[in-house]
PDB file of C-alpha atoms in Angstrom:
ATOM      1  CA  MET L 221      12.350  38.608  86.550  1.00  0.00           C
ATOM      2  CA  SER L 222      10.742  38.826  83.094  1.00  0.00           C
ATOM      3  CA  THR L 223      11.736  36.427  80.319  1.00  0.00           C
ATOM      4  CA  ALA L 224      13.325  39.274  78.326  1.00  0.00           C
ATOM      5  CA  THR L 225      15.330  40.432  81.326  1.00  0.00           C
ATOM      6  CA  GLN L 226      16.412  36.904  82.173  1.00  0.00           C
ATOM      7  CA  THR L 227      17.527  36.252  78.587  1.00  0.00           C
ATOM      8  CA  ALA L 228      19.611  39.422  78.552  1.00  0.00           C
ATOM      9  CA  THR L 229      21.017  38.578  81.972  1.00  0.00           C
ATOM     10  CA  ASP L 230      21.963  35.038  80.944  1.00  0.00           C
ATOM     11  CA  SER L 231      23.741  36.204  77.781  1.00  0.00           C
ATOM     12  CA  THR L 232      25.635  38.927  79.620  1.00  0.00           C
ATOM     13  CA  GLU L 233      26.703  36.612  82.424  1.00  0.00           C
ATOM     14  CA  ALA L 234      27.929  34.161  79.804  1.00  0.00           C
ATOM     15  CA  ALA L 235      30.149  36.941  78.488  1.00  0.00           C
ATOM     16  CA  GLY L 236      31.718  37.336  81.929  1.00  0.00           C
ATOM     17  CA  THR L 237      30.023  40.444  83.299  1.00  0.00           C
ATOM     18  CA  ASP L 238      27.372  41.009  85.937  1.00  0.00           C
ATOM     19  CA  VAL L 239      24.080  42.719  85.175  1.00  0.00           C
ATOM     20  CA  ALA L 240      22.720  45.734  87.021  1.00  0.00           C
ATOM     21  CA  ASP L 241      19.028  46.281  86.279  1.00  0.00           C
ATOM     22  CA  PHE L 242      18.021  49.957  86.399  1.00  0.00           C
ATOM     23  CA  TRP L 243      14.406  51.179  86.509  1.00  0.00           C
ATOM     24  CA  PHE L 244      13.753  54.865  85.769  1.00  0.00           C
ATOM     25  CA  ASP L 245      11.015  57.386  85.108  1.00  0.00           C
ATOM     26  CA  PRO L 246      12.296  59.662  82.315  1.00  0.00           C
ATOM     27  CA  ALA L 247      10.669  62.746  83.840  1.00  0.00           C
ATOM     28  CA  CYS L 248      12.478  62.478  87.199  1.00  0.00           C
ATOM     29  CA  PRO L 249      15.611  64.670  87.470  1.00  0.00           C
ATOM     30  CA  TRP L 250      17.000  62.615  90.368  1.00  0.00           C
ATOM     31  CA  ALA L 251      16.673  59.388  88.403  1.00  0.00           C
ATOM     32  CA  TRP L 252      18.539  61.178  85.618  1.00  0.00           C
ATOM     33  CA  MET L 253      21.392  62.014  87.973  1.00  0.00           C
ATOM     34  CA  THR L 254      21.627  58.400  89.132  1.00  0.00           C
ATOM     35  CA  SER L 255      21.503  57.160  85.540  1.00  0.00           C
ATOM     36  CA  ARG L 256      24.501  59.320  84.648  1.00  0.00           C
ATOM     37  CA  TRP L 257      26.366  57.853  87.619  1.00  0.00           C
ATOM     38  CA  ILE L 258      25.655  54.216  86.775  1.00  0.00           C
ATOM     39  CA  THR L 259      26.631  54.894  83.153  1.00  0.00           C
ATOM     40  CA  GLU L 260      30.020  55.949  84.527  1.00  0.00           C
ATOM     41  CA  VAL L 261      30.143  52.862  86.760  1.00  0.00           C
ATOM     42  CA  GLU L 262      29.725  50.681  83.675  1.00  0.00           C
ATOM     43  CA  LYS L 263      33.035  52.096  82.402  1.00  0.00           C
ATOM     44  CA  VAL L 264      35.073  51.317  85.530  1.00  0.00           C
ATOM     45  CA  ARG L 265      33.451  48.179  86.948  1.00  0.00           C
ATOM     46  CA  ASP L 266      32.723  44.814  85.335  1.00  0.00           C
ATOM     47  CA  ILE L 267      28.989  45.359  84.980  1.00  0.00           C
ATOM     48  CA  THR L 268      26.479  45.800  82.182  1.00  0.00           C
ATOM     49  CA  VAL L 269      23.409  47.934  82.844  1.00  0.00           C
ATOM     50  CA  ARG L 270      20.016  46.720  81.688  1.00  0.00           C
ATOM     51  CA  TRP L 271      17.504  49.603  81.376  1.00  0.00           C
ATOM     52  CA  HIS L 272      13.817  49.382  82.335  1.00  0.00           C
ATOM     53  CA  ILE L 273      10.945  51.807  82.700  1.00  0.00           C
ATOM     54  CA  MET L 274       8.936  52.544  85.812  1.00  0.00           C
ATOM     55  CA  SER L 275       6.422  55.336  86.383  1.00  0.00           C
ATOM     56  CA  LEU L 276       5.806  57.795  89.198  1.00  0.00           C
ATOM     57  CA  SER L 277       2.349  58.279  87.680  1.00  0.00           C
ATOM     58  CA  VAL L 278       1.602  54.591  88.248  1.00  0.00           C
ATOM     59  CA  LEU L 279       3.223  54.583  91.687  1.00  0.00           C
ATOM     60  CA  ASN L 280       1.076  57.471  92.916  1.00  0.00           C
ATOM     61  CA  GLU L 281      -2.276  56.473  91.443  1.00  0.00           C
ATOM     62  CA  GLY L 282      -5.117  56.956  93.917  1.00  0.00           C
ATOM     63  CA  ARG L 283      -3.081  58.997  96.400  1.00  0.00           C
ATOM     64  CA  GLU L 284      -5.533  61.846  96.883  1.00  0.00           C
ATOM     65  CA  GLU L 285      -3.487  63.434  99.671  1.00  0.00           C
ATOM     66  CA  LEU L 286      -0.795  64.602  97.242  1.00  0.00           C
ATOM     67  CA  PRO L 287      -0.417  68.357  96.598  1.00  0.00           C
ATOM     68  CA  GLU L 288      -2.241  69.600  93.517  1.00  0.00           C
ATOM     69  CA  ASN L 289       0.948  70.754  91.795  1.00  0.00           C
ATOM     70  CA  TYR L 290       2.453  67.279  92.221  1.00  0.00           C
ATOM     71  CA  LYS L 291      -0.722  65.681  90.822  1.00  0.00           C
ATOM     72  CA  ALA L 292      -0.442  67.962  87.789  1.00  0.00           C
ATOM     73  CA  MET L 293       3.169  66.888  87.301  1.00  0.00           C
ATOM     74  CA  LEU L 294       2.185  63.220  87.503  1.00  0.00           C
ATOM     75  CA  ALA L 295      -0.571  63.738  84.939  1.00  0.00           C
ATOM     76  CA  LYS L 296       2.044  65.026  82.488  1.00  0.00           C
ATOM     77  CA  GLY L 297       4.369  62.151  83.331  1.00  0.00           C
ATOM     78  CA  TRP L 298       2.459  59.544  81.326  1.00  0.00           C
ATOM     79  CA  GLY L 299       3.552  60.727  77.878  1.00  0.00           C
ATOM     80  CA  PRO L 300       7.326  60.227  78.080  1.00  0.00           C
ATOM     81  CA  VAL L 301       7.183  56.812  79.691  1.00  0.00           C
ATOM     82  CA  ARG L 302       4.450  55.663  77.298  1.00  0.00           C
ATOM     83  CA  VAL L 303       6.524  56.633  74.264  1.00  0.00           C
ATOM     84  CA  ILE L 304       9.613  54.840  75.560  1.00  0.00           C
ATOM     85  CA  ASN L 305       7.516  51.799  76.388  1.00  0.00           C
ATOM     86  CA  ALA L 306       5.946  51.763  72.933  1.00  0.00           C
ATOM     87  CA  ALA L 307       9.422  51.900  71.391  1.00  0.00           C
ATOM     88  CA  ARG L 308      10.442  48.974  73.592  1.00  0.00           C
ATOM     89  CA  VAL L 309       7.371  46.875  72.768  1.00  0.00           C
ATOM     90  CA  LEU L 310       7.304  47.579  69.033  1.00  0.00           C
ATOM     91  CA  HIS L 311      11.005  47.884  68.204  1.00  0.00           C
ATOM     92  CA  GLY L 312      13.001  46.171  70.944  1.00  0.00           C
ATOM     93  CA  GLU L 313      14.661  46.617  74.337  1.00  0.00           C
ATOM     94  CA  GLU L 314      17.781  48.097  72.761  1.00  0.00           C
ATOM     95  CA  TRP L 315      15.954  51.380  72.118  1.00  0.00           C
ATOM     96  CA  VAL L 316      15.166  52.105  75.770  1.00  0.00           C
ATOM     97  CA  LYS L 317      18.521  53.634  76.733  1.00  0.00           C
ATOM     98  CA  PRO L 318      19.178  55.776  73.625  1.00  0.00           C
ATOM     99  CA  LEU L 319      15.634  57.170  73.700  1.00  0.00           C
ATOM    100  CA  TYR L 320      15.925  57.857  77.430  1.00  0.00           C
ATOM    101  CA  ASP L 321      19.211  59.667  76.821  1.00  0.00           C
ATOM    102  CA  ALA L 322      17.694  61.802  74.068  1.00  0.00           C
ATOM    103  CA  ILE L 323      14.621  62.704  76.126  1.00  0.00           C
ATOM    104  CA  GLY L 324      16.433  63.157  79.424  1.00  0.00           C
ATOM    105  CA  THR L 325      19.140  65.390  77.980  1.00  0.00           C
ATOM    106  CA  ARG L 326      16.443  67.782  76.802  1.00  0.00           C
ATOM    107  CA  PHE L 327      14.313  67.565  79.941  1.00  0.00           C
ATOM    108  CA  HIS L 328      17.018  67.885  82.575  1.00  0.00           C
ATOM    109  CA  PRO L 329      20.268  69.634  81.599  1.00  0.00           C
ATOM    110  CA  GLY L 330      18.353  71.173  78.688  1.00  0.00           C
ATOM    111  CA  GLY L 331      15.671  72.587  80.992  1.00  0.00           C
ATOM    112  CA  ARG L 332      12.814  71.749  78.628  1.00  0.00           C
ATOM    113  CA  GLY L 333      10.563  69.816  80.984  1.00  0.00           C
ATOM    114  CA  ASP L 334       7.563  71.954  80.010  1.00  0.00           C
ATOM    115  CA  GLU L 335       7.951  71.159  76.302  1.00  0.00           C
ATOM    116  CA  ARG L 336       7.190  67.491  76.557  1.00  0.00           C
ATOM    117  CA  HIS L 337       5.490  66.905  73.225  1.00  0.00           C
ATOM    118  CA  GLU L 338       8.161  68.780  71.280  1.00  0.00           C
ATOM    119  CA  VAL L 339      10.926  66.987  73.181  1.00  0.00           C
ATOM    120  CA  LEU L 340       9.457  63.566  72.422  1.00  0.00           C
ATOM    121  CA  VAL L 341       9.148  64.359  68.715  1.00  0.00           C
ATOM    122  CA  GLU L 342      12.763  65.559  68.602  1.00  0.00           C
ATOM    123  CA  ALA L 343      14.080  62.595  70.578  1.00  0.00           C
ATOM    124  CA  LEU L 344      12.397  60.058  68.294  1.00  0.00           C
ATOM    125  CA  ALA L 345      13.957  61.764  65.291  1.00  0.00           C
ATOM    126  CA  GLU L 346      17.393  61.925  66.932  1.00  0.00           C
ATOM    127  CA  VAL L 347      17.617  58.192  67.601  1.00  0.00           C
ATOM    128  CA  GLY L 348      16.012  57.195  64.283  1.00  0.00           C
ATOM    129  CA  LEU L 349      12.747  55.738  65.537  1.00  0.00           C
ATOM    130  CA  PRO L 350       9.493  56.150  63.585  1.00  0.00           C
ATOM    131  CA  ALA L 351       7.794  59.505  64.147  1.00  0.00           C
ATOM    132  CA  GLU L 352       4.471  57.682  64.527  1.00  0.00           C
ATOM    133  CA  LEU L 353       5.502  56.543  68.015  1.00  0.00           C
ATOM    134  CA  ILE L 354       4.437  59.975  69.243  1.00  0.00           C
ATOM    135  CA  ASP L 355       0.853  58.739  68.861  1.00  0.00           C
ATOM    136  CA  PHE L 356       1.379  56.666  72.016  1.00  0.00           C
ATOM    137  CA  GLU L 357       2.006  59.775  74.120  1.00  0.00           C
ATOM    138  CA  ASP L 358      -1.692  59.935  74.997  1.00  0.00           C
ATOM    139  CA  SER L 359      -2.587  56.305  74.372  1.00  0.00           C
ATOM    140  CA  ASP L 360      -3.062  53.575  76.988  1.00  0.00           C
ATOM    141  CA  GLU L 361      -2.671  50.808  74.381  1.00  0.00           C
ATOM    142  CA  HIS L 362       0.541  49.456  75.908  1.00  0.00           C
ATOM    143  CA  ASP L 363      -0.108  50.430  79.520  1.00  0.00           C
ATOM    144  CA  GLU L 364      -0.372  46.793  80.598  1.00  0.00           C
ATOM    145  CA  SER L 365       3.274  46.169  79.681  1.00  0.00           C
ATOM    146  CA  LEU L 366       4.293  49.535  81.177  1.00  0.00           C
ATOM    147  CA  ARG L 367       2.654  48.574  84.462  1.00  0.00           C
ATOM    148  CA  ALA L 368       4.302  45.155  84.352  1.00  0.00           C
ATOM    149  CA  SER L 369       7.753  46.704  83.972  1.00  0.00           C
ATOM    150  CA  HIS L 370       7.013  49.132  86.798  1.00  0.00           C
ATOM    151  CA  ALA L 371       5.741  46.336  89.041  1.00  0.00           C
ATOM    152  CA  GLU L 372       8.819  44.221  88.372  1.00  0.00           C
ATOM    153  CA  GLY L 373      11.081  46.968  89.680  1.00  0.00           C
ATOM    154  CA  ILE L 374       9.010  48.305  92.560  1.00  0.00           C
ATOM    155  CA  SER L 375       8.297  44.805  93.880  1.00  0.00           C
ATOM    156  CA  LEU L 376      11.992  44.510  94.715  1.00  0.00           C
ATOM    157  CA  VAL L 377      12.048  47.521  97.048  1.00  0.00           C
ATOM    158  CA  GLY L 378       8.474  48.253  98.194  1.00  0.00           C
ATOM    159  CA  GLU L 379       5.889  50.937  97.521  1.00  0.00           C
ATOM    160  CA  ASP L 380       7.308  53.632  99.833  1.00  0.00           C
ATOM    161  CA  VAL L 381      10.193  54.619  97.541  1.00  0.00           C
ATOM    162  CA  GLY L 382      10.390  56.145  94.081  1.00  0.00           C
ATOM    163  CA  THR L 383      12.658  56.141  91.045  1.00  0.00           C
ATOM    164  CA  PRO L 384      15.263  54.904  90.278  1.00  0.00           C
ATOM    165  CA  VAL L 385      15.454  51.300  91.431  1.00  0.00           C
ATOM    166  CA  VAL L 386      18.639  49.272  90.974  1.00  0.00           C
ATOM    167  CA  ALA L 387      18.916  45.487  91.268  1.00  0.00           C
ATOM    168  CA  PHE L 388      22.292  43.736  91.309  1.00  0.00           C
ATOM    169  CA  ASN L 389      23.290  40.184  92.252  1.00  0.00           C
ATOM    170  CA  GLY L 390      20.281  39.583  94.489  1.00  0.00           C
ATOM    171  CA  THR L 391      20.354  43.061  96.060  1.00  0.00           C
ATOM    172  CA  ALA L 392      17.901  45.844  95.170  1.00  0.00           C
ATOM    173  CA  PHE L 393      17.688  49.425  96.372  1.00  0.00           C
ATOM    174  CA  PHE L 394      16.183  52.826  95.631  1.00  0.00           C
ATOM    175  CA  GLY L 395      18.640  55.503  94.538  1.00  0.00           C
ATOM    176  CA  PRO L 396      21.208  56.572  95.404  1.00  0.00           C
ATOM    177  CA  VAL L 397      20.059  60.196  95.305  1.00  0.00           C
ATOM    178  CA  ILE L 398      23.203  62.097  94.341  1.00  0.00           C
ATOM    179  CA  THR L 399      24.358  65.392  92.880  1.00  0.00           C
ATOM    180  CA  PRO L 400      26.457  65.949  90.913  1.00  0.00           C
ATOM    181  CA  ALA L 401      26.950  62.522  89.340  1.00  0.00           C
ATOM    182  CA  PRO L 402      30.498  61.304  90.110  1.00  0.00           C
ATOM    183  CA  LYS L 403      32.735  60.246  87.269  1.00  0.00           C
ATOM    184  CA  GLY L 404      35.505  57.729  86.706  1.00  0.00           C
ATOM    185  CA  GLU L 405      36.891  55.861  89.680  1.00  0.00           C
ATOM    186  CA  GLU L 406      34.922  58.082  92.055  1.00  0.00           C
ATOM    187  CA  ALA L 407      31.747  56.644  90.497  1.00  0.00           C
ATOM    188  CA  GLY L 408      33.155  53.146  90.937  1.00  0.00           C
ATOM    189  CA  LYS L 409      33.951  53.683  94.616  1.00  0.00           C
ATOM    190  CA  LEU L 410      30.424  54.922  95.276  1.00  0.00           C
ATOM    191  CA  TRP L 411      29.073  51.835  93.501  1.00  0.00           C
ATOM    192  CA  ASP L 412      31.212  49.550  95.651  1.00  0.00           C
ATOM    193  CA  GLY L 413      29.952  51.214  98.815  1.00  0.00           C
ATOM    194  CA  VAL L 414      26.289  51.290  97.844  1.00  0.00           C
ATOM    195  CA  VAL L 415      26.277  47.624  96.844  1.00  0.00           C
ATOM    196  CA  ALA L 416      28.101  46.638 100.051  1.00  0.00           C
ATOM    197  CA  VAL L 417      25.666  48.517 102.290  1.00  0.00           C
ATOM    198  CA  ALA L 418      22.526  47.450 100.415  1.00  0.00           C
ATOM    199  CA  SER L 419      23.562  43.771 100.410  1.00  0.00           C
ATOM    200  CA  TYR L 420      23.443  43.589 104.213  1.00  0.00           C
ATOM    201  CA  PRO L 421      20.169  41.717 104.945  1.00  0.00           C
ATOM    202  CA  GLY L 422      18.982  44.020 107.733  1.00  0.00           C
ATOM    203  CA  PHE L 423      19.934  47.320 106.128  1.00  0.00           C
ATOM    204  CA  TYR L 424      17.092  49.662 105.143  1.00  0.00           C
ATOM    205  CA  GLU L 425      18.002  53.329 105.102  1.00  0.00           C
ATOM    206  CA  ILE L 426      20.652  56.045 105.180  1.00  0.00           C
ATOM    207  CA  LYS L 427      19.373  59.581 104.683  1.00  0.00           C
ATOM    208  CA  ARG L 428      20.119  63.244 105.237  1.00  0.00           C
ATOM    209  CA  THR L 429      18.327  66.447 104.266  1.00  0.00           C
ATOM    210  CA  ARG L 430      18.881  67.551 100.676  1.00  0.00           C
ATOM    211  CA  THR L 431      20.442  71.010 100.547  1.00  0.00           C
ATOM    212  CA  GLN L 432      20.697  71.449  96.775  1.00  0.00           C
ATOM    213  CA  GLY L 433      18.962  70.400  93.606  1.00  0.00           C
ATOM    214  CA  PRO L 434      20.364  68.347  90.748  1.00  0.00           C
ATOM    215  CA  ILE L 435      23.613  69.712  89.308  1.00  0.00           C
ATOM    216  CA  PHE L 436      23.702  68.883  85.617  1.00  0.00           C
ATOM    217  CA  ASP L 437      26.970  68.842  83.722  1.00  0.00           C
TER     218      ASP L 437
END
């Protein structure tokens, strides 16, 4: 765990709550669904969520067997995560979640995934961050720290999964992949079940075929 993450974890534990670390790629609609769920969980369970970036573009580097349309999507995935990372590095960890919310709301329920530059400019303005952060959309200046954050999350679950990754009290898992995102106590019950299953040392996978896409509300 990074020093920044450990510091936040220590201070939160001192306040009497447990920390759930959540790694996301802002361009992924399924990570968005899971993020809405865990935001609900934070309201009904004694946890505090700590938000981190990961990147499907980093995860899939060098995988030439991928379909061309997926490669094109990954190429466009660098900008959003680079801007959030630059905000984190230059202005502090506390900006990660509000900037993710502003970007993700436009990308996913807003249906503006093809307007990435415009969305990033608007999101920076909405949360009150400097407009100049848009310059990092196409810059690799802070990619070392982006890759470090990604590696921290993916190292907990392995390379054959994606985003999001959740770590909680010594247990880490990919997902859950859910739609729509449950609310209130229903979100809490799902959290209880996921943590219980994932904490079993020999547990690896539950899966069934997806029959619908993300339902945004």
